[in-house]
Amino acid sequence: MYCVKKIKDDIYWVGGNDRRLELFEGVYRIPSGVSYNSYFIDDEKTALIDTVDKSVAEVFFANLKHVLHGRNLDYIVVQHMEPDHSATLERAAMMYPDAKIVCTAKCAQMIRQFFSLEIDSRLQTASEGDVLDTGRHRLTFLLAPMVHWPEVMVTYDAADKILFSADAFGSFGAQNGDIFLDEPDSCYINESRRYYTNIVGKYGPQVTALLKKAAAADIEMICPLHGYALRNNLDVMIDKYTKWSSYTPEESGVLICYASVYGNTQNAAEVIAGKLSEKGIKTCVMDVSKSSESEIVAMCFKYSHIIFASTTYNNGVFISMENVLNDIAAHNLQNRTIAFVQNGSWAPSAAKAMAKLLEGLKNCKFIGETVTIKSALKDSDMCCIDNLAEAVAEDLQG
Ligand SMILES: Cc1cc2nc3c(=O)[nH]c(=O)nc-3n(C[C@H](O)[C@H](O)[C@H](O)COP(=O)(O)O)c2cc1C
Ligand SMILES: [Fe+2]
Ligand SMILES: [Fe+2]
């Protein structure tokens, strides 16, 4: 049965929700699922903005048939050719052979790569600022390369002041009935941050460029390709995006990420966290072997200061810490203050390995004397622990 949601008098959400997929893009845990959004404009001409992932194909095609009420589909706008949005494009294009395909030249090339579909006879190439007039709506296309692929464009509808933002302003998490989220709560912001930082976090300058373009438009609603449509409190999410894309910490506080086989490095992490808390500093402790890499990367984008504490493992850093640090470097984290704790029973060397993995990070400051623990924390180690906590606190509190 179709399941469409009204956005405006003549704009409908025709996407679908997937709560069964374990790993988005084969790597990101999505305990609350994910939505694949597609939008239909029921104007003098009919237009579809993006299709959906194949997992929700059946409901999507039922939705599309329902909103068309027997009319022809005139345009399929392809903002992003990644298969979570375009796996059903070929089927849609074959079902509605009269529909023009509107996309960037780069996107057209990708359509040819992914499908055997003949598109040249029905292609309408979109460049920066091009307008598609559907009657009441005038859809202006703005290029947004690398948010999240090179062919991406977003679409601004001046009639209803809506920005169809492609992957930008998206979030993990399936929709709970409503298409709108009027109050972005901490749950939503957490999943939105995890989505942004892991999917597009690497491309901060490109997101900043898009935000600049968007700032010139009068926007009352943002319709992304994942998660909820936003219509109130847009400032809250725009502020988050401004911080995330410029690698500006959201919060002055300390994230302590530890890797521990037997629990002794964890113990040191807890002791430092307690000391920082006593100084009135907001502290968050995470076990890199338990929390997923995507959760850790997201939290690294949130906090200003990070302490990495790891067991030495085969003359290097513990495997889950190594994975996390590689991921942090791959996501281009910047502007952070970092300190290390290492543990080892015969030749502690985890800190050196950690520093090496993070040496390419831009504008990061490494502070405090690395704390070295030989197997388990002793009274004699406490002055080093105190010194590190003091150095971090001083840096943070000035
Ligand atoms: C597979 C394995 C490899 C290890 N390799 C080293 C090493 O190369 N150098 C070292 O000093 N300690 C090594 N250790 C010992 C741990 O780093 C050390 O016992 C440390 O105290 C563990 O801290 P934890 O209690 O937080 O796990 C290794 C331990 C394991 C399990
Ligand atoms: Fe994408
Ligand atoms: Fe996507």
CSV table of C-alpha atoms and ligand atoms in Angstrom, one decimal:
chain,number,residue,atom,x,y,z
A,1,MET,CA,0.0,0.0,0.0
A,2,TYR,CA,1.3,3.5,-0.8
A,3,CYS,CA,2.4,5.7,2.1
A,4,VAL,CA,2.9,9.3,1.0
A,5,LYS,CA,3.3,12.4,3.2
A,6,LYS,CA,2.2,15.8,2.4
A,7,ILE,CA,4.8,18.6,2.6
A,8,LYS,CA,2.9,21.4,0.9
A,9,ASP,CA,-0.3,21.6,-1.1
A,10,ASP,CA,1.4,20.2,-4.2
A,11,ILE,CA,4.5,18.6,-2.8
A,12,TYR,CA,4.7,15.1,-1.4
A,13,TRP,CA,7.2,12.8,0.2
A,14,VAL,CA,7.1,9.6,-1.7
A,15,GLY,CA,10.1,7.8,-0.2
A,16,GLY,CA,10.5,4.8,2.2
A,17,ASN,CA,11.9,3.7,5.5
A,18,ASP,CA,14.3,0.8,6.2
A,19,ARG,CA,14.6,-0.4,9.8
A,20,ARG,CA,16.1,-3.8,8.9
A,21,LEU,CA,19.4,-2.8,7.3
A,22,GLU,CA,22.2,-3.5,9.8
A,23,LEU,CA,25.0,-1.4,8.2
A,24,PHE,CA,24.5,1.7,6.1
A,25,GLU,CA,27.1,1.8,3.2
A,26,GLY,CA,28.3,-1.6,4.6
A,27,VAL,CA,29.9,0.1,7.6
A,28,TYR,CA,27.7,2.4,9.7
A,29,ARG,CA,25.4,0.9,12.3
A,30,ILE,CA,21.9,2.2,12.1
A,31,PRO,CA,20.0,1.0,15.1
A,32,SER,CA,17.0,3.3,14.3
A,33,GLY,CA,17.1,2.6,10.6
A,34,VAL,CA,17.3,5.1,7.8
A,35,SER,CA,14.9,6.8,5.4
A,36,TYR,CA,15.3,7.3,1.7
A,37,ASN,CA,13.5,10.5,0.7
A,38,SER,CA,12.1,11.2,-2.6
A,39,TYR,CA,9.8,14.2,-3.4
A,40,PHE,CA,7.0,14.7,-5.9
A,41,ILE,CA,5.9,18.1,-7.2
A,42,ASP,CA,2.3,18.0,-8.5
A,43,ASP,CA,2.4,21.1,-10.6
A,44,GLU,CA,1.3,21.9,-14.2
A,45,LYS,CA,4.2,19.7,-15.0
A,46,THR,CA,5.0,16.8,-12.6
A,47,ALA,CA,8.5,16.4,-11.2
A,48,LEU,CA,10.1,13.8,-9.1
A,49,ILE,CA,13.2,14.9,-7.1
A,50,ASP,CA,15.4,11.8,-6.7
A,51,THR,CA,14.4,8.2,-6.4
A,52,VAL,CA,15.2,5.7,-3.6
A,53,ASP,CA,17.3,2.7,-2.5
A,54,LYS,CA,16.2,-0.6,-3.9
A,55,SER,CA,15.2,-1.8,-0.4
A,56,VAL,CA,12.2,0.5,-0.4
A,57,ALA,CA,11.4,0.2,-4.2
A,58,GLU,CA,8.0,-1.4,-3.8
A,59,VAL,CA,6.5,1.3,-1.6
A,60,PHE,CA,8.2,4.0,-3.6
A,61,PHE,CA,6.6,2.9,-6.9
A,62,ALA,CA,3.2,2.5,-5.2
A,63,ASN,CA,3.6,6.0,-3.8
A,64,LEU,CA,4.6,7.4,-7.2
A,65,LYS,CA,1.7,5.8,-8.9
A,66,HIS,CA,-0.7,7.1,-6.3
A,67,VAL,CA,0.5,10.8,-6.5
A,68,LEU,CA,0.4,10.8,-10.2
A,69,HIS,CA,-3.3,9.8,-10.3
A,70,GLY,CA,-2.8,8.6,-13.9
A,71,ARG,CA,-0.9,11.7,-15.0
A,72,ASN,CA,2.4,11.5,-16.9
A,73,LEU,CA,5.7,12.1,-15.1
A,74,ASP,CA,7.4,15.0,-16.8
A,75,TYR,CA,10.7,15.3,-15.0
A,76,ILE,CA,13.0,13.1,-12.9
A,77,VAL,CA,15.5,15.4,-11.2
A,78,VAL,CA,18.6,13.4,-10.1
A,79,GLN,CA,20.5,15.4,-7.5
A,80,HIS,CA,22.8,12.6,-6.5
A,81,MET,CA,23.6,9.4,-8.3
A,82,GLU,CA,24.7,7.3,-5.3
A,83,PRO,CA,22.6,4.1,-5.3
A,84,ASP,CA,20.9,4.8,-2.0
A,85,HIS,CA,19.0,7.4,-4.0
A,86,SER,CA,19.3,6.2,-7.5
A,87,ALA,CA,19.2,2.4,-7.5
A,88,THR,CA,15.6,2.7,-8.7
A,89,LEU,CA,16.2,5.4,-11.3
A,90,GLU,CA,16.5,3.0,-14.2
A,91,ARG,CA,13.2,1.3,-13.3
A,92,ALA,CA,11.5,4.7,-12.8
A,93,ALA,CA,12.9,5.9,-16.1
A,94,MET,CA,11.6,2.8,-17.9
A,95,MET,CA,8.2,3.1,-16.3
A,96,TYR,CA,7.8,6.7,-17.3
A,97,PRO,CA,9.5,6.9,-20.7
A,98,ASP,CA,8.4,10.5,-21.4
A,99,ALA,CA,10.0,11.9,-18.3
A,100,LYS,CA,13.0,14.1,-18.9
A,101,ILE,CA,16.0,13.3,-16.8
A,102,VAL,CA,17.4,16.5,-15.2
A,103,CYS,CA,20.9,16.3,-13.8
A,104,THR,CA,24.4,17.7,-14.0
A,105,ALA,CA,26.7,16.5,-16.8
A,106,LYS,CA,28.8,14.6,-14.3
A,107,CYS,CA,25.7,12.9,-13.0
A,108,ALA,CA,24.6,11.9,-16.6
A,109,GLN,CA,28.0,10.2,-17.0
A,110,MET,CA,27.5,8.3,-13.8
A,111,ILE,CA,24.0,7.2,-14.9
A,112,ARG,CA,25.6,5.8,-18.1
A,113,GLN,CA,28.2,4.0,-15.9
A,114,PHE,CA,25.6,2.5,-13.5
A,115,PHE,CA,22.9,1.6,-16.0
A,116,SER,CA,22.5,0.5,-19.6
A,117,LEU,CA,19.7,3.1,-19.9
A,118,GLU,CA,19.7,5.3,-23.0
A,119,ILE,CA,19.4,8.8,-21.6
A,120,ASP,CA,20.7,11.1,-24.3
A,121,SER,CA,17.4,11.6,-26.0
A,122,ARG,CA,15.7,12.6,-22.7
A,123,LEU,CA,18.5,14.3,-20.9
A,124,GLN,CA,18.2,17.9,-19.7
A,125,THR,CA,21.6,18.9,-18.3
A,126,ALA,CA,21.5,21.3,-15.3
A,127,SER,CA,24.3,23.8,-14.6
A,128,GLU,CA,24.7,26.3,-11.8
A,129,GLY,CA,21.7,28.5,-11.5
A,130,ASP,CA,19.6,26.8,-14.2
A,131,VAL,CA,15.9,26.9,-13.6
A,132,LEU,CA,13.2,24.2,-14.2
A,133,ASP,CA,9.8,25.8,-14.5
A,134,THR,CA,7.0,23.4,-13.6
A,135,GLY,CA,4.2,26.1,-13.5
A,136,ARG,CA,3.8,27.4,-9.9
A,137,HIS,CA,7.3,26.2,-9.0
A,138,ARG,CA,10.6,27.4,-10.3
A,139,LEU,CA,13.3,25.0,-9.3
A,140,THR,CA,16.8,26.5,-9.3
A,141,PHE,CA,19.7,24.1,-9.3
A,142,LEU,CA,22.8,24.9,-7.3
A,143,LEU,CA,25.9,22.7,-7.7
A,144,ALA,CA,27.2,21.1,-4.5
A,145,PRO,CA,30.2,19.1,-5.6
A,146,MET,CA,31.5,16.6,-3.0
A,147,VAL,CA,28.5,17.0,-0.8
A,148,HIS,CA,28.8,14.0,-1.0
A,149,TRP,CA,29.9,13.0,-4.5
A,150,PRO,CA,31.2,15.1,-7.3
A,151,GLU,CA,28.0,15.2,-9.4
A,152,VAL,CA,25.7,16.5,-6.6
A,153,MET,CA,23.4,19.4,-7.0
A,154,VAL,CA,20.7,20.8,-4.6
A,155,THR,CA,17.4,22.4,-5.7
A,156,TYR,CA,15.8,25.6,-4.4
A,157,ASP,CA,12.1,26.2,-4.9
A,158,ALA,CA,11.5,29.9,-4.6
A,159,ALA,CA,7.7,29.5,-4.6
A,160,ASP,CA,7.6,27.6,-1.3
A,161,LYS,CA,11.1,28.7,-0.1
A,162,ILE,CA,12.2,25.0,0.1
A,163,LEU,CA,15.8,23.8,-0.2
A,164,PHE,CA,15.9,20.2,-1.4
A,165,SER,CA,19.3,19.7,0.1
A,166,ALA,CA,20.4,16.2,-1.2
A,167,ASP,CA,22.5,14.4,1.4
A,168,ALA,CA,23.2,17.7,3.3
A,169,PHE,CA,21.0,18.1,6.4
A,170,GLY,CA,20.3,14.4,6.3
A,171,SER,CA,20.3,12.1,9.3
A,172,PHE,CA,20.4,8.4,10.2
A,173,GLY,CA,17.1,7.2,11.7
A,174,ALA,CA,13.9,6.2,10.0
A,175,GLN,CA,11.0,8.6,10.3
A,176,ASN,CA,8.5,8.0,13.1
A,177,GLY,CA,5.3,8.7,11.1
A,178,ASP,CA,5.6,12.4,10.6
A,179,ILE,CA,7.8,13.8,7.8
A,180,PHE,CA,8.6,16.9,9.9
A,181,LEU,CA,10.8,17.2,13.0
A,182,ASP,CA,9.9,20.5,14.5
A,183,GLU,CA,12.2,20.3,17.6
A,184,PRO,CA,15.6,18.9,16.8
A,185,ASP,CA,16.2,17.0,20.1
A,186,SER,CA,19.6,15.6,21.3
A,187,CYS,CA,18.8,12.2,19.9
A,188,TYR,CA,18.2,13.6,16.5
A,189,ILE,CA,21.3,15.9,16.7
A,190,ASN,CA,23.5,13.0,17.7
A,191,GLU,CA,22.4,10.9,14.8
A,192,SER,CA,22.6,13.9,12.5
A,193,ARG,CA,26.1,14.5,13.7
A,194,ARG,CA,27.1,10.9,13.2
A,195,TYR,CA,25.6,10.9,9.7
A,196,TYR,CA,27.2,14.2,8.7
A,197,THR,CA,30.7,13.6,10.1
A,198,ASN,CA,31.0,10.1,8.7
A,199,ILE,CA,29.4,10.7,5.3
A,200,VAL,CA,30.5,14.2,4.4
A,201,GLY,CA,32.8,15.2,7.3
A,202,LYS,CA,35.8,15.0,5.1
A,203,TYR,CA,34.5,17.7,2.8
A,204,GLY,CA,34.1,20.6,5.1
A,205,PRO,CA,35.1,23.3,2.6
A,206,GLN,CA,32.6,22.1,0.1
A,207,VAL,CA,29.8,22.1,2.7
A,208,THR,CA,30.8,25.6,3.7
A,209,ALA,CA,30.6,26.7,0.1
A,210,LEU,CA,27.1,25.2,-0.1
A,211,LEU,CA,26.0,26.9,3.1
A,212,LYS,CA,27.2,30.2,1.7
A,213,LYS,CA,25.1,29.7,-1.5
A,214,ALA,CA,22.1,28.7,0.7
A,215,ALA,CA,22.5,31.8,2.9
A,216,ALA,CA,21.7,33.9,-0.1
A,217,ALA,CA,18.3,32.2,-0.5
A,218,ASP,CA,15.2,32.7,1.6
A,219,ILE,CA,14.7,29.2,3.1
A,220,GLU,CA,11.7,28.2,5.2
A,221,MET,CA,12.1,24.5,4.8
A,222,ILE,CA,14.9,22.0,4.2
A,223,CYS,CA,14.0,18.7,2.6
A,224,PRO,CA,17.0,16.3,2.7
A,225,LEU,CA,17.4,12.8,1.2
A,226,HIS,CA,17.6,11.1,4.6
A,227,GLY,CA,15.7,11.7,7.8
A,228,TYR,CA,13.1,14.4,8.5
A,229,ALA,CA,12.2,17.5,6.7
A,230,LEU,CA,13.0,20.6,8.8
A,231,ARG,CA,10.8,23.7,8.9
A,232,ASN,CA,11.2,25.2,12.4
A,233,ASN,CA,14.4,25.9,14.2
A,234,LEU,CA,16.4,25.8,11.0
A,235,ASP,CA,18.9,28.0,12.8
A,236,VAL,CA,19.8,25.1,15.1
A,237,MET,CA,20.8,22.8,12.4
A,238,ILE,CA,22.4,25.5,10.2
A,239,ASP,CA,24.5,26.4,13.3
A,240,LYS,CA,25.6,22.8,13.7
A,241,TYR,CA,26.5,22.5,10.1
A,242,THR,CA,28.5,25.7,10.2
A,243,LYS,CA,30.5,24.3,13.1
A,244,TRP,CA,30.9,20.8,11.7
A,245,SER,CA,31.9,22.0,8.2
A,246,SER,CA,34.5,24.4,9.7
A,247,TYR,CA,35.8,21.7,12.1
A,248,THR,CA,34.9,24.0,15.0
A,249,PRO,CA,34.2,22.2,18.3
A,250,GLU,CA,30.6,22.3,19.5
A,251,GLU,CA,31.5,22.0,23.1
A,252,SER,CA,34.4,22.9,25.3
A,253,GLY,CA,35.0,19.6,27.0
A,254,VAL,CA,37.2,16.5,27.0
A,255,LEU,CA,36.5,13.3,25.1
A,256,ILE,CA,38.5,10.3,26.5
A,257,CYS,CA,38.8,7.4,24.1
A,258,TYR,CA,40.4,4.3,25.5
A,259,ALA,CA,41.4,0.9,24.3
A,260,SER,CA,42.0,-1.7,27.0
A,261,VAL,CA,42.5,-5.5,27.0
A,262,TYR,CA,42.5,-6.2,30.7
A,263,GLY,CA,41.0,-3.1,32.1
A,264,ASN,CA,44.0,-1.2,33.4
A,265,THR,CA,44.1,1.5,30.7
A,266,GLN,CA,40.3,1.9,31.2
A,267,ASN,CA,41.0,2.4,34.9
A,268,ALA,CA,43.5,5.2,34.0
A,269,ALA,CA,40.9,6.8,31.7
A,270,GLU,CA,38.3,6.7,34.4
A,271,VAL,CA,40.7,8.3,36.9
A,272,ILE,CA,41.5,11.1,34.5
A,273,ALA,CA,37.8,11.6,33.7
A,274,GLY,CA,37.0,11.9,37.4
A,275,LYS,CA,39.8,14.5,37.9
A,276,LEU,CA,38.6,16.6,35.0
A,277,SER,CA,35.0,16.4,36.2
A,278,GLU,CA,36.1,17.6,39.6
A,279,LYS,CA,37.5,20.6,37.9
A,280,GLY,CA,34.1,21.3,36.4
A,281,ILE,CA,35.0,20.1,32.9
A,282,LYS,CA,32.4,18.4,30.7
A,283,THR,CA,33.9,14.9,30.1
A,284,CYS,CA,32.8,12.0,27.9
A,285,VAL,CA,34.4,8.5,28.1
A,286,MET,CA,34.2,6.0,25.3
A,287,ASP,CA,35.6,2.5,24.8
A,288,VAL,CA,36.9,2.3,21.2
A,289,SER,CA,36.4,-1.5,21.2
A,290,LYS,CA,32.7,-1.2,22.1
A,291,SER,CA,31.5,2.0,20.5
A,292,SER,CA,31.6,2.0,16.7
A,293,GLU,CA,34.1,4.0,14.8
A,294,SER,CA,31.3,6.2,13.5
A,295,GLU,CA,30.2,7.1,17.0
A,296,ILE,CA,33.8,8.0,18.0
A,297,VAL,CA,34.4,10.1,14.9
A,298,ALA,CA,31.2,12.0,15.6
A,299,MET,CA,32.1,12.7,19.2
A,300,CYS,CA,35.6,13.9,18.1
A,301,PHE,CA,33.8,16.5,16.0
A,302,LYS,CA,31.8,17.5,19.1
A,303,TYR,CA,34.5,18.0,21.7
A,304,SER,CA,37.4,20.5,21.8
A,305,HIS,CA,39.9,18.3,23.6
A,306,ILE,CA,40.5,14.6,23.2
A,307,ILE,CA,42.7,12.2,25.2
A,308,PHE,CA,43.5,8.9,23.5
A,309,ALA,CA,44.6,6.1,25.9
A,310,SER,CA,45.7,2.8,24.6
A,311,THR,CA,47.3,-0.5,25.5
A,312,THR,CA,50.5,-1.3,23.6
A,313,TYR,CA,49.8,-4.1,21.3
A,314,ASN,CA,52.5,-6.0,19.4
A,315,ASN,CA,54.8,-3.0,19.6
A,316,GLY,CA,52.1,-0.7,18.4
A,317,VAL,CA,48.6,0.6,19.2
A,318,PHE,CA,45.6,-1.6,20.0
A,319,ILE,CA,43.8,-2.7,16.9
A,320,SER,CA,40.4,-0.9,17.6
A,321,MET,CA,42.3,2.3,18.5
A,322,GLU,CA,44.3,2.0,15.3
A,323,ASN,CA,41.1,1.7,13.3
A,324,VAL,CA,39.5,4.7,15.0
A,325,LEU,CA,42.6,6.9,14.6
A,326,ASN,CA,42.8,6.0,10.9
A,327,ASP,CA,39.1,6.9,10.5
A,328,ILE,CA,39.6,10.2,12.3
A,329,ALA,CA,42.5,11.1,10.0
A,330,ALA,CA,40.5,10.0,7.0
A,331,HIS,CA,37.7,12.4,8.0
A,332,ASN,CA,40.0,15.3,8.2
A,333,LEU,CA,39.4,16.3,11.8
A,334,GLN,CA,41.0,19.7,12.6
A,335,ASN,CA,41.4,22.3,15.4
A,336,ARG,CA,41.5,19.9,18.3
A,337,THR,CA,43.8,19.7,21.3
A,338,ILE,CA,45.0,16.1,21.9
A,339,ALA,CA,46.9,14.2,24.7
A,340,PHE,CA,47.9,10.6,25.1
A,341,VAL,CA,48.1,7.9,27.7
A,342,GLN,CA,49.9,4.6,26.9
A,343,ASN,CA,50.1,1.3,28.8
A,344,GLY,CA,52.5,-1.6,28.2
A,345,SER,CA,54.0,-4.4,30.3
A,346,TRP,CA,57.4,-4.5,28.7
A,347,ALA,CA,58.0,-1.8,26.1
A,348,PRO,CA,55.1,0.7,26.0
A,349,SER,CA,55.0,2.3,22.5
A,350,ALA,CA,51.3,3.0,21.9
A,351,ALA,CA,51.6,6.8,22.2
A,352,LYS,CA,54.2,7.0,19.5
A,353,ALA,CA,52.1,4.9,17.2
A,354,MET,CA,49.0,7.1,18.0
A,355,ALA,CA,50.9,10.3,17.4
A,356,LYS,CA,52.1,9.0,14.0
A,357,LEU,CA,48.6,8.1,12.9
A,358,LEU,CA,47.4,11.7,13.8
A,359,GLU,CA,50.4,13.6,12.6
A,360,GLY,CA,48.6,14.8,9.4
A,361,LEU,CA,45.7,16.5,11.2
A,362,LYS,CA,45.6,20.2,10.6
A,363,ASN,CA,45.6,22.8,13.4
A,364,CYS,CA,45.8,20.2,16.1
A,365,LYS,CA,47.8,20.8,19.2
A,366,PHE,CA,49.4,18.0,21.2
A,367,ILE,CA,49.7,18.9,24.8
A,368,GLY,CA,50.8,17.5,28.2
A,369,GLU,CA,53.4,14.9,28.9
A,370,THR,CA,52.3,11.5,27.7
A,371,VAL,CA,51.4,9.3,30.7
A,372,THR,CA,53.1,6.0,30.5
A,373,ILE,CA,51.7,3.2,32.7
A,374,LYS,CA,53.6,-0.1,33.2
A,375,SER,CA,50.7,-2.6,33.4
A,376,ALA,CA,48.6,-1.1,36.1
A,377,LEU,CA,48.2,2.4,37.7
A,378,LYS,CA,50.2,2.8,40.9
A,379,ASP,CA,50.4,5.6,43.5
A,380,SER,CA,53.7,6.6,41.9
A,381,ASP,CA,51.9,7.2,38.6
A,382,MET,CA,49.4,9.6,40.1
A,383,CYS,CA,51.5,12.7,39.7
A,384,CYS,CA,51.8,12.1,36.0
A,385,ILE,CA,48.0,11.6,35.8
A,386,ASP,CA,47.4,14.8,37.8
A,387,ASN,CA,49.8,16.7,35.6
A,388,LEU,CA,48.0,15.6,32.4
A,389,ALA,CA,44.6,16.4,33.8
A,390,GLU,CA,46.0,19.8,34.9
A,391,ALA,CA,47.6,20.5,31.5
A,392,VAL,CA,44.3,19.7,29.7
A,393,ALA,CA,42.2,21.7,32.2
A,394,GLU,CA,44.5,24.7,31.9
A,395,ASP,CA,44.4,24.6,28.1
A,396,LEU,CA,40.6,24.3,28.2
A,397,GLN,CA,39.8,26.8,30.9
A,398,GLY,CA,42.6,29.2,30.1
B,1,LIG,C1,48.4,-9.5,22.0
B,1,LIG,C2,49.1,-8.6,23.0
B,1,LIG,C3,50.2,-7.9,22.5
B,1,LIG,C4,50.9,-7.1,23.4
B,1,LIG,N1,52.0,-6.4,23.0
B,1,LIG,C5,52.7,-5.7,23.8
B,1,LIG,C6,53.9,-5.0,23.4
B,1,LIG,O1,54.3,-5.1,22.2
B,1,LIG,N2,54.6,-4.2,24.3
B,1,LIG,C7,54.2,-4.1,25.6
B,1,LIG,O2,54.8,-3.3,26.3
B,1,LIG,N3,53.1,-4.7,26.0
B,1,LIG,C8,52.3,-5.5,25.2
B,1,LIG,N4,51.2,-6.1,25.6
B,1,LIG,C9,50.9,-6.0,27.0
B,1,LIG,C10,49.8,-4.9,27.3
B,1,LIG,O3,50.1,-3.7,26.6
B,1,LIG,C11,50.0,-4.6,28.8
B,1,LIG,O4,49.7,-5.8,29.5
B,1,LIG,C12,49.0,-3.5,29.2
B,1,LIG,O5,49.2,-3.4,30.6
B,1,LIG,C13,47.6,-3.9,29.0
B,1,LIG,O6,46.7,-2.8,29.5
B,1,LIG,P1,45.2,-3.1,29.7
B,1,LIG,O7,45.0,-3.8,31.1
B,1,LIG,O8,44.5,-1.8,29.7
B,1,LIG,O9,44.8,-4.0,28.6
B,1,LIG,C14,50.5,-6.9,24.7
B,1,LIG,C15,49.3,-7.6,25.1
B,1,LIG,C16,48.6,-8.4,24.3
B,1,LIG,C17,47.3,-9.0,24.7
B,2,FE,FE,25.3,10.2,-0.7
B,3,FE,FE,22.5,9.4,0.8
